[in-house]
XYZ file of C-alpha atoms in Angstrom:
194
model
C 92.276 187.606 -47.481
C 94.130 188.025 -44.226
C 92.370 186.968 -41.023
C 92.738 188.514 -37.599
C 91.550 187.830 -34.073
C 88.351 189.726 -34.922
C 87.571 187.758 -38.094
C 84.227 185.977 -37.996
C 83.544 182.635 -39.674
C 80.163 181.087 -40.362
C 79.571 177.341 -40.552
C 76.154 176.366 -41.884
C 74.659 173.061 -40.783
C 73.576 170.237 -43.041
C 70.492 168.131 -43.484
C 70.552 166.395 -40.105
C 69.342 169.540 -38.337
C 65.634 170.082 -38.800
C 62.289 169.672 -37.113
C 58.911 171.247 -36.518
C 59.402 174.811 -35.342
C 62.786 175.361 -37.008
C 63.431 179.016 -37.677
C 60.226 180.190 -36.026
C 61.925 182.453 -33.486
C 64.050 184.314 -36.036
C 60.991 184.610 -38.324
C 58.945 186.199 -35.535
C 61.679 188.568 -34.342
C 63.244 189.867 -37.561
C 61.596 191.438 -40.592
C 64.715 190.661 -42.646
C 64.281 186.967 -41.853
C 60.657 187.105 -43.015
C 61.913 188.627 -46.274
C 64.269 185.652 -46.733
C 61.391 183.236 -46.127
C 59.258 185.064 -48.713
C 62.074 185.119 -51.251
C 62.736 181.404 -50.734
C 59.023 180.579 -50.908
C 58.655 182.485 -54.174
C 61.728 180.748 -55.611
C 60.600 177.177 -54.874
C 56.833 177.625 -55.031
C 55.945 176.485 -51.504
C 55.493 178.518 -48.331
C 58.665 177.809 -46.367
C 57.288 179.241 -43.108
C 54.402 176.773 -43.260
C 56.882 173.950 -43.930
C 59.242 174.971 -41.119
C 56.752 175.719 -38.360
C 53.247 175.763 -39.763
C 50.599 173.390 -40.999
C 52.888 171.932 -43.688
C 55.612 170.810 -41.238
C 54.709 167.186 -42.020
C 56.331 167.763 -45.430
C 59.710 167.769 -43.691
C 59.620 163.997 -44.188
C 60.217 164.650 -47.906
C 63.881 165.436 -48.622
C 62.823 167.489 -51.653
C 61.003 169.848 -49.294
C 63.090 169.794 -46.119
C 66.421 170.468 -47.800
C 65.408 173.858 -49.239
C 63.638 174.582 -45.931
C 66.910 174.024 -44.038
C 68.731 176.426 -46.355
C 65.930 178.961 -45.870
C 66.369 178.818 -42.089
C 70.159 179.073 -42.381
C 69.940 182.144 -44.608
C 67.172 183.788 -42.555
C 69.298 183.406 -39.425
C 72.330 184.725 -41.268
C 70.392 187.737 -42.600
C 69.199 188.578 -39.079
C 72.744 188.225 -37.712
C 74.182 190.379 -40.507
C 71.606 193.101 -39.914
C 72.200 193.100 -36.141
C 76.003 193.050 -36.397
C 76.093 195.366 -39.428
C 78.774 193.282 -41.129
C 79.309 190.214 -43.263
C 81.103 187.044 -42.318
C 84.788 186.946 -43.193
C 84.700 183.301 -44.250
C 81.894 180.790 -44.715
C 81.573 177.048 -45.094
C 78.900 174.425 -44.746
C 78.405 170.828 -43.740
C 77.122 168.860 -46.754
C 73.846 170.571 -47.713
C 74.891 173.613 -45.680
C 77.382 174.551 -48.373
C 74.438 176.044 -50.312
C 73.696 178.420 -47.428
C 77.416 179.254 -47.339
C 77.290 180.019 -51.069
C 74.272 182.243 -50.440
C 76.008 184.062 -47.591
C 79.150 184.504 -49.710
C 77.171 186.089 -52.542
C 77.801 183.289 -55.047
C 74.132 183.598 -56.033
C 72.424 186.887 -56.784
C 69.759 186.272 -54.132
C 69.122 184.014 -51.173
C 66.130 182.681 -53.101
C 68.479 181.396 -55.806
C 70.553 179.543 -53.189
C 67.378 177.889 -51.883
C 66.284 177.036 -55.428
C 69.636 175.364 -56.195
C 69.349 173.350 -52.954
C 65.835 172.306 -54.020
C 67.130 171.200 -57.407
C 69.911 169.206 -55.723
C 67.318 167.491 -53.524
C 65.141 166.690 -56.562
C 68.060 165.171 -58.465
C 69.169 163.062 -55.497
C 65.590 161.856 -55.027
C 65.322 160.807 -58.684
C 68.726 159.110 -58.751
C 68.099 157.129 -55.576
C 64.479 156.150 -56.271
C 64.212 152.369 -56.338
C 67.755 151.896 -55.051
C 68.296 149.450 -52.216
C 70.423 151.774 -50.080
C 69.421 154.346 -47.539
C 70.993 156.720 -45.054
C 69.696 158.275 -41.866
C 70.806 160.785 -39.279
C 70.928 159.524 -35.709
C 70.942 162.347 -33.173
C 71.523 162.413 -29.459
C 72.989 158.993 -28.719
C 76.570 158.306 -27.695
C 78.848 156.639 -30.227
C 79.556 153.735 -27.854
C 75.793 153.077 -27.699
C 75.275 153.408 -31.465
C 78.106 151.097 -32.581
C 76.515 147.852 -31.274
C 73.108 148.910 -32.620
C 74.629 149.524 -36.056
C 76.505 146.202 -36.056
C 73.437 144.225 -34.958
C 71.286 145.856 -37.667
C 73.962 145.332 -40.316
C 74.526 149.014 -41.120
C 77.626 151.152 -41.205
C 78.274 154.397 -39.413
C 79.156 156.263 -42.575
C 80.054 159.666 -41.197
C 80.755 160.744 -37.647
C 79.461 164.277 -38.180
C 79.644 165.695 -34.726
C 80.932 163.547 -31.899
C 80.566 166.367 -29.372
C 76.798 166.531 -29.824
C 76.354 162.875 -30.814
C 75.172 163.362 -34.403
C 75.896 160.474 -36.773
C 74.964 159.229 -40.233
C 74.281 155.540 -40.825
C 74.102 153.802 -44.193
C 72.961 150.430 -45.460
C 69.978 148.610 -46.904
C 66.552 150.165 -46.369
C 65.302 147.523 -43.921
C 68.571 147.508 -42.004
C 68.655 151.291 -41.660
C 65.012 151.339 -40.531
C 65.810 148.639 -37.963
C 68.805 150.605 -36.685
C 66.713 153.793 -36.460
C 64.088 152.006 -34.355
C 66.740 150.478 -32.094
C 68.568 153.800 -31.726
C 65.356 155.554 -30.673
C 64.646 152.759 -28.184
C 68.244 153.141 -26.963
C 67.772 156.818 -26.176
C 68.462 158.708 -29.415
C 66.643 162.036 -29.554
C 65.892 161.574 -33.212
C 66.478 159.087 -35.985
């Protein structure tokens, strides 16, 4: 495929971007987005709207639930964009988990619901494989790198991935207690979310 100045690329975010209320605006404004939510909900067997911005938002603490919810939001937003612009993206990619939304947008799966279901299966497998393991990872959002580095060193964790230096989004890794300690310290140090 040849790209031009008018080519449009889509980059779908990963699992560090979520929270109560995610996707609510697009759900309210666009019927096509509500269709994506329904399709995703039917595929995974849980009401994604209730998980994203309803009474089941507390389930976002469970990676097996929040990961398919993130893909649902990504694809609902994409469907609304596609309908408004009356075109598809020329190229798509995704950050970590977001690759499943990119696959959905690219038509790798027959439906958006299938993309969400595959993301749910990925989350289930990761949960099973890591159960009982001593390691842990966490997203730290909204704190400058220069502030996070001493917190990470003091807690004994590593900054595993510098996802987005411009918006101060980082991933830390280490032992469970150490990561929890670093999360607490990062929040006390001004992080928006850990």
